[in-house]
Tab-separated table of C-alpha atoms and ligand atoms in Angstrom:
chain	number	residue	atom	x	y	z
O	103	MET	CA	138.846	61.142	109.723
O	104	LEU	CA	134.843	61.162	108.566
O	105	LYS	CA	133.865	58.911	111.285
O	106	THR	CA	130.396	60.345	113.495
O	107	THR	CA	127.753	59.086	115.510
O	108	PHE	CA	124.027	59.900	115.480
O	109	LEU	CA	121.774	58.723	117.771
O	110	GLY	CA	125.084	57.189	119.551
O	111	ILE	CA	125.486	55.341	116.457
O	112	GLU	CA	128.692	55.215	114.592
O	113	LEU	CA	128.687	56.200	110.835
O	114	GLU	CA	131.195	55.990	108.750
O	115	ASN	CA	130.799	59.812	107.610
O	116	CYS	CA	128.259	62.227	108.048
O	117	LEU	CA	126.988	61.962	104.279
O	118	MET	CA	123.478	60.564	103.109
O	119	ASN	CA	120.567	61.055	100.110
O	120	ALA	CA	118.277	63.402	100.709
O	121	SER	CA	114.514	62.135	100.519
O	122	GLY	CA	113.349	61.526	96.896
O	123	VAL	CA	116.275	60.980	95.381
O	124	HIS	CA	117.548	57.052	94.638
O	125	CYS	CA	115.335	55.959	96.816
O	126	MET	CA	111.795	54.855	95.610
O	127	SER	CA	112.356	51.466	95.192
O	128	VAL	CA	114.313	48.787	97.172
O	129	GLN	CA	116.812	48.271	94.161
O	130	GLU	CA	117.879	51.756	94.685
O	131	LEU	CA	117.840	51.726	98.472
O	132	ASN	CA	120.446	48.839	98.345
O	133	GLU	CA	122.415	51.007	96.058
O	134	LEU	CA	122.329	53.396	98.742
O	135	ALA	CA	123.319	50.735	101.471
O	136	GLY	CA	125.608	49.873	99.515
O	137	SER	CA	127.430	52.801	98.508
O	138	ALA	CA	129.934	55.264	101.072
O	139	ALA	CA	126.991	57.212	102.361
O	140	GLY	CA	127.195	57.178	106.058
O	141	ALA	CA	123.155	56.363	105.905
O	142	PHE	CA	120.193	56.609	103.301
O	143	VAL	CA	116.320	57.733	103.843
O	144	THR	CA	113.585	56.351	101.871
O	145	LYS	CA	111.518	58.329	99.315
O	146	THR	CA	108.357	60.083	101.657
O	147	ALA	CA	105.533	57.614	101.933
O	148	THR	CA	102.088	58.674	101.602
O	149	ARG	CA	99.558	55.947	102.940
O	150	ASP	CA	98.549	54.876	99.533
O	151	TYR	CA	100.531	54.137	96.367
O	152	ARG	CA	100.633	57.319	93.937
O	153	ALA	CA	101.879	57.587	90.606
O	154	GLY	CA	102.639	61.542	91.100
O	155	ASN	CA	102.511	64.109	88.862
O	156	PRO	CA	102.735	63.534	84.850
O	157	GLU	CA	106.014	63.928	82.941
O	158	PRO	CA	108.415	65.703	82.393
O	159	ARG	CA	108.242	66.628	86.188
O	160	TYR	CA	111.813	66.621	87.025
O	161	TYR	CA	114.556	68.361	84.679
O	162	ASP	CA	118.608	69.368	84.941
O	163	THR	CA	119.693	72.847	84.782
O	164	LYS	CA	123.160	74.278	84.300
O	165	LEU	CA	123.139	75.440	88.210
O	166	GLY	CA	120.738	72.492	89.821
O	167	SER	CA	117.397	71.091	89.203
O	168	ILE	CA	113.798	71.683	88.860
O	169	ASN	CA	111.240	68.820	90.229
O	170	SER	CA	107.195	69.084	90.653
O	171	MET	CA	107.355	65.045	91.249
O	172	GLY	CA	103.767	64.925	93.179
O	173	LEU	CA	104.814	62.557	95.873
O	174	PRO	CA	105.337	59.490	93.621
O	175	ASN	CA	105.808	56.341	95.823
O	176	ASN	CA	105.535	52.870	96.495
O	177	GLY	CA	103.043	53.666	99.945
O	178	PHE	CA	103.844	53.308	103.321
O	179	ASP	CA	103.925	49.522	103.507
O	180	TYR	CA	106.262	48.653	101.019
O	181	TYR	CA	109.086	50.974	102.571
O	182	LEU	CA	108.011	50.114	105.927
O	183	ASP	CA	108.495	46.375	105.020
O	184	TYR	CA	111.902	47.345	103.443
O	185	VAL	CA	113.506	49.020	106.916
O	186	LEU	CA	111.771	46.208	109.142
O	187	GLU	CA	113.541	43.446	106.625
O	188	ARG	CA	117.110	44.985	106.751
O	189	GLN	CA	116.477	45.915	110.767
O	190	LYS	CA	116.133	42.126	110.723
O	191	GLN	CA	119.309	41.924	109.386
O	192	GLY	CA	121.422	44.313	111.994
O	193	ALA	CA	120.911	47.623	109.956
O	194	LYS	CA	122.003	49.606	112.564
O	195	LEU	CA	120.385	53.512	111.796
O	196	GLN	CA	117.537	54.172	108.861
O	197	PHE	CA	115.563	56.765	107.799
O	198	LEU	CA	112.016	56.017	107.124
O	199	SER	CA	110.492	59.695	105.371
O	200	VAL	CA	106.622	59.918	105.684
O	201	THR	CA	103.519	62.095	104.908
O	202	GLY	CA	99.597	62.409	104.831
O	203	MET	CA	97.558	64.101	102.343
O	204	SER	CA	95.631	65.145	105.060
O	205	TYR	CA	95.905	65.949	109.006
O	206	GLU	CA	94.417	62.354	109.823
O	207	GLU	CA	97.130	60.665	107.603
O	208	ASN	CA	99.740	62.187	109.019
O	209	ILE	CA	98.498	61.138	112.300
O	210	GLY	CA	97.489	58.135	110.911
O	211	LEU	CA	100.980	57.267	108.895
O	212	LEU	CA	103.069	57.939	112.839
O	213	LYS	CA	100.534	55.809	115.073
O	214	LYS	CA	101.180	53.202	112.220
O	215	ILE	CA	104.907	53.439	113.185
O	216	GLN	CA	104.758	53.734	116.997
O	217	GLU	CA	102.843	50.394	116.810
O	218	SER	CA	104.832	48.978	114.336
O	219	ASP	CA	108.481	46.880	115.327
O	220	TYR	CA	110.876	49.984	113.569
O	221	GLU	CA	112.993	50.937	115.693
O	222	GLY	CA	114.713	53.863	113.302
O	223	VAL	CA	114.436	57.531	112.785
O	224	THR	CA	111.250	58.914	110.941
O	225	GLU	CA	111.522	62.416	108.471
O	226	PHE	CA	108.549	63.796	108.997
O	227	ASN	CA	108.054	65.975	105.503
O	228	LEU	CA	106.554	68.826	106.265
O	229	SER	CA	107.314	70.554	103.372
O	230	CYS	CA	106.655	69.083	99.925
O	231	PRO	CA	106.110	72.028	97.474
O	232	ASN	CA	104.430	69.905	94.672
O	233	VAL	CA	101.329	68.216	95.142
O	234	PRO	CA	98.640	70.459	93.827
O	235	GLY	CA	96.356	72.067	96.291
O	236	LYS	CA	98.110	71.381	99.711
O	237	PRO	CA	100.320	73.881	100.703
O	238	GLN	CA	103.548	73.183	102.650
O	239	ILE	CA	102.904	72.575	106.170
O	240	ALA	CA	105.388	74.107	107.864
O	241	TYR	CA	104.635	77.279	106.117
O	242	ASP	CA	101.323	77.456	108.673
O	243	PHE	CA	103.149	77.664	112.244
O	244	ASP	CA	99.846	77.140	113.627
O	245	LEU	CA	99.172	73.778	111.619
O	246	THR	CA	102.364	73.110	112.653
O	247	GLU	CA	102.117	73.444	116.239
O	248	LYS	CA	98.850	71.851	116.039
O	249	LEU	CA	100.560	68.487	114.267
O	250	LEU	CA	103.494	68.209	116.511
O	251	ALA	CA	101.229	68.550	119.639
O	252	GLU	CA	99.207	65.778	118.655
O	253	VAL	CA	102.124	63.179	117.180
O	254	PHE	CA	104.139	63.818	120.606
O	255	SER	CA	101.189	63.291	122.626
O	256	PHE	CA	101.655	59.266	121.431
O	257	PHE	CA	105.070	58.945	119.706
O	258	THR	CA	107.560	58.426	121.327
O	259	LYS	CA	110.451	56.810	118.685
O	260	PRO	CA	113.503	59.441	116.917
O	261	LEU	CA	111.486	61.910	115.104
O	262	GLY	CA	112.927	64.473	112.700
O	263	VAL	CA	110.945	67.349	110.605
O	264	LYS	CA	111.934	68.078	106.704
O	265	LEU	CA	111.377	71.718	106.725
O	266	PRO	CA	110.976	74.176	103.612
O	267	PRO	CA	113.387	77.107	103.601
O	268	TYR	CA	112.758	80.150	105.620
O	269	PHE	CA	113.367	83.862	104.232
O	270	ASP	CA	112.784	85.675	107.018
O	271	ILE	CA	114.049	86.323	110.294
O	272	ALA	CA	111.050	86.251	112.214
O	273	HIS	CA	109.867	83.168	110.304
O	274	PHE	CA	113.250	81.616	112.139
O	275	ASP	CA	112.546	83.010	115.018
O	276	ALA	CA	108.618	81.949	115.165
O	277	MET	CA	109.617	78.230	114.071
O	278	ALA	CA	112.061	77.859	116.324
O	279	GLU	CA	109.731	78.507	119.281
O	280	ILE	CA	107.227	76.062	117.980
O	281	LEU	CA	109.863	73.350	117.480
O	282	ASN	CA	111.643	73.843	120.917
O	283	LYS	CA	108.467	72.574	122.479
O	284	PHE	CA	108.976	69.372	120.958
O	285	PRO	CA	111.540	66.798	121.884
O	286	LEU	CA	112.525	66.334	118.371
O	287	THR	CA	115.649	63.974	117.414
O	288	TYR	CA	116.381	66.414	114.950
O	289	VAL	CA	115.420	69.283	112.205
O	290	ASN	CA	116.183	68.785	108.167
O	291	SER	CA	116.815	72.064	106.132
O	292	VAL	CA	115.985	72.409	103.634
O	293	ASN	CA	113.705	71.072	101.398
O	294	SER	CA	113.713	72.451	97.256
O	295	ILE	CA	112.969	76.133	97.614
O	296	GLY	CA	108.989	76.072	96.524
O	297	ASN	CA	107.692	76.948	93.147
O	298	GLY	CA	110.681	78.160	91.221
O	299	LEU	CA	110.280	78.278	86.996
O	300	CYS	CA	112.913	77.239	84.629
O	301	ILE	CA	112.605	78.287	81.124
O	302	ASP	CA	113.952	76.591	78.014
O	303	LEU	CA	114.475	79.830	75.705
O	304	ASP	CA	115.119	78.043	72.141
O	305	LYS	CA	111.435	76.871	72.795
O	306	GLU	CA	110.248	79.966	74.741
O	307	GLU	CA	108.063	77.298	77.192
O	308	VAL	CA	108.636	75.703	80.667
O	309	VAL	CA	110.606	72.625	80.891
O	310	ILE	CA	108.843	70.396	83.183
O	311	LYS	CA	104.791	69.807	82.686
O	312	PRO	CA	103.025	69.921	86.132
O	313	LYS	CA	101.680	73.298	87.918
O	314	GLY	CA	102.610	75.328	84.131
O	315	GLY	CA	106.074	74.651	85.162
O	316	PHE	CA	106.117	75.603	88.763
O	317	GLY	CA	108.396	73.540	90.655
O	318	GLY	CA	111.104	72.537	93.787
O	319	ILE	CA	114.267	73.934	92.744
O	320	GLY	CA	117.174	72.467	94.310
O	321	GLY	CA	121.227	72.152	93.594
O	322	GLU	CA	123.932	75.294	93.738
O	323	TYR	CA	120.467	77.961	93.202
O	324	ILE	CA	119.987	77.513	96.757
O	325	LYS	CA	123.246	76.769	98.910
O	326	PRO	CA	123.552	79.941	100.543
O	327	THR	CA	119.584	79.599	101.485
O	328	ALA	CA	120.110	76.176	103.216
O	329	LEU	CA	123.410	77.241	104.910
O	330	ALA	CA	121.427	79.840	106.343
O	331	ASN	CA	118.772	78.072	107.557
O	332	VAL	CA	121.207	75.412	108.725
O	333	ARG	CA	122.571	78.053	110.834
O	334	ALA	CA	119.456	79.983	112.027
O	335	PHE	CA	118.262	76.540	113.744
O	336	ARG	CA	121.279	76.070	115.185
O	337	GLN	CA	121.321	78.945	116.351
O	338	ARG	CA	118.004	79.022	117.984
O	339	LEU	CA	117.472	75.059	118.646
O	340	ASN	CA	117.841	73.335	122.085
O	341	LYS	CA	121.406	71.576	121.672
O	342	ASP	CA	119.734	68.405	122.201
O	343	ILE	CA	117.917	68.544	118.916
O	344	LYS	CA	120.157	67.689	115.825
O	345	ILE	CA	120.233	69.576	112.513
O	346	ILE	CA	120.874	68.091	109.307
O	347	GLY	CA	122.099	70.063	106.614
O	348	THR	CA	120.224	69.884	103.108
O	349	GLY	CA	120.528	72.109	99.982
O	350	GLY	CA	123.334	73.295	97.178
O	351	VAL	CA	126.130	70.487	98.122
O	352	THR	CA	128.357	69.622	94.973
O	353	ASN	CA	131.805	69.399	96.624
O	354	GLY	CA	133.717	68.559	100.235
O	355	ARG	CA	134.128	72.537	100.104
O	356	ASP	CA	130.153	72.769	100.361
O	357	VAL	CA	130.126	69.882	103.003
O	358	PHE	CA	132.233	71.349	105.201
O	359	GLU	CA	129.989	74.711	105.340
O	360	HIS	CA	127.259	72.995	105.706
O	361	ILE	CA	128.856	71.420	109.027
O	362	LEU	CA	130.354	74.808	110.305
O	363	CYS	CA	126.961	76.012	110.264
O	364	GLY	CA	126.040	73.140	112.330
O	365	ALA	CA	125.020	70.338	110.218
O	366	ASP	CA	125.460	67.176	112.149
O	367	LEU	CA	124.508	65.263	108.604
O	368	VAL	CA	124.606	66.603	105.446
O	369	GLN	CA	122.303	65.083	102.399
O	370	VAL	CA	122.679	65.766	98.933
O	371	GLY	CA	119.911	65.716	96.304
O	372	THR	CA	120.567	67.010	92.956
O	373	ILE	CA	123.922	66.192	92.683
O	374	LEU	CA	123.225	62.992	93.739
O	375	HIS	CA	120.826	62.473	90.921
O	376	GLN	CA	123.184	63.753	88.361
O	377	GLU	CA	126.130	61.870	89.390
O	378	GLY	CA	125.354	58.441	91.196
O	379	VAL	CA	125.726	56.795	94.260
O	380	GLY	CA	129.466	57.418	93.138
O	381	VAL	CA	129.232	60.990	94.207
O	382	PHE	CA	129.271	59.779	98.468
O	383	GLU	CA	132.906	58.632	97.646
O	384	ARG	CA	133.802	61.740	96.101
O	385	LEU	CA	132.196	64.287	99.163
O	386	SER	CA	133.910	61.776	101.086
O	387	ALA	CA	137.690	62.257	99.554
O	388	GLU	CA	136.968	65.999	99.506
O	389	LEU	CA	135.808	66.745	102.390
O	390	GLU	CA	139.023	64.975	104.191
O	391	GLU	CA	140.989	66.878	101.432
O	392	VAL	CA	139.421	69.829	103.472
O	393	MET	CA	140.007	69.054	106.653
O	394	ARG	CA	143.162	67.970	105.897
O	395	GLY	CA	144.386	71.209	105.001
O	396	LYS	CA	142.995	73.226	107.369
O	397	GLY	CA	144.548	70.922	110.723
O	398	TYR	CA	141.121	69.440	110.995
O	399	SER	CA	140.795	65.714	112.508
O	400	SER	CA	137.058	65.276	113.221
O	401	ILE	CA	133.982	67.158	111.733
O	402	GLU	CA	133.273	68.345	115.735
O	403	ASP	CA	136.563	70.124	115.608
O	404	PHE	CA	134.555	72.693	113.221
O	405	LYS	CA	131.088	71.812	113.372
O	406	GLY	CA	129.042	75.084	114.095
O	407	LYS	CA	132.310	77.355	114.430
O	408	LEU	CA	131.428	79.844	111.801
O	409	LYS	CA	132.854	82.781	113.173
O	410	THR	CA	131.316	86.041	112.259
O	411	LEU	CA	132.488	89.637	111.964
O	412	ASP	CA	132.371	91.063	115.521
U	535	ERO	C1	107.620	64.560	99.431
U	535	ERO	C2	107.280	65.717	98.205
U	535	ERO	C3	108.800	66.020	97.146
U	535	ERO	C4	108.485	66.547	96.089
U	535	ERO	C5	107.469	65.776	95.123
U	535	ERO	O1	107.365	64.216	94.980
U	535	ERO	O2	107.640	66.416	94.171
U	535	ERO	N1	109.856	67.196	95.797
U	535	ERO	C6	110.912	68.024	96.126
U	535	ERO	O3	111.337	68.915	95.799
U	535	ERO	N2	110.635	67.989	97.940
U	535	ERO	C7	109.582	67.022	98.284
U	535	ERO	O4	109.550	66.997	99.581
């Protein structure tokens, strides 16, 4: 009932982790690969190993989470080796997330992927909010267009982009116009809502150390924003650009809402961090229950069919 296809590859379901959660080490990645998730994505890799920001840098709140990890990762080769090994073992669909610490590093990373034997999907993260002094690429429209134009002058493998949330219709219009110029496999909306602030009232202090307590917000807080971004890009993007919906999923009904807005796959971050990989069984069962109650037998029956009050 939940089976779906992505790039012509059949998946057990449309669920996967959000990059950054439960995907830093080979052990975590193997746990994802062995879970009920339909697919998985690696932690966003930079060229070199990064320790990331000082701790505490992640905090669970009543309605979600705040993080300012600072892009800790084991370096690009660690993750490329992992996906190449699994590819050799017959893995069908894999997602490798990357971002560079500079324009040149972005180009260099994608050139390395293009020249490698990797046949899977690349998720180009344009939206990390937590590296001090490094603004989110996808909030700079000219830079985004320049970067994607250079990337697609040589990159011929499947490529998706991870976007930050936008909050203005004019920004949806402007970004979609840029994205529609490129042969993207998908757009993934949204990354955490950048630079939020959570407070411990008793101590009268922030809850994470980096950036004076400012960090990306995830969880229930961001579902309305995530759904709006999924819907806005589905309405504006060429139909051959798929949509991955990320943000605010805590149960099967939330997954259903993302698909109703047009998501082809749905990623979970905060709830995966809080519940562990067992969350994929729970979300699958809950989604099936919602679908059965509505008489749907496939996600194609309702994907993108959100009604308006015309
Ligand atoms: C890749 C860095 C990211 C991070 C991070 O490593 O701080 N946190 C997020 O919420 N989103 C990101 O894209």
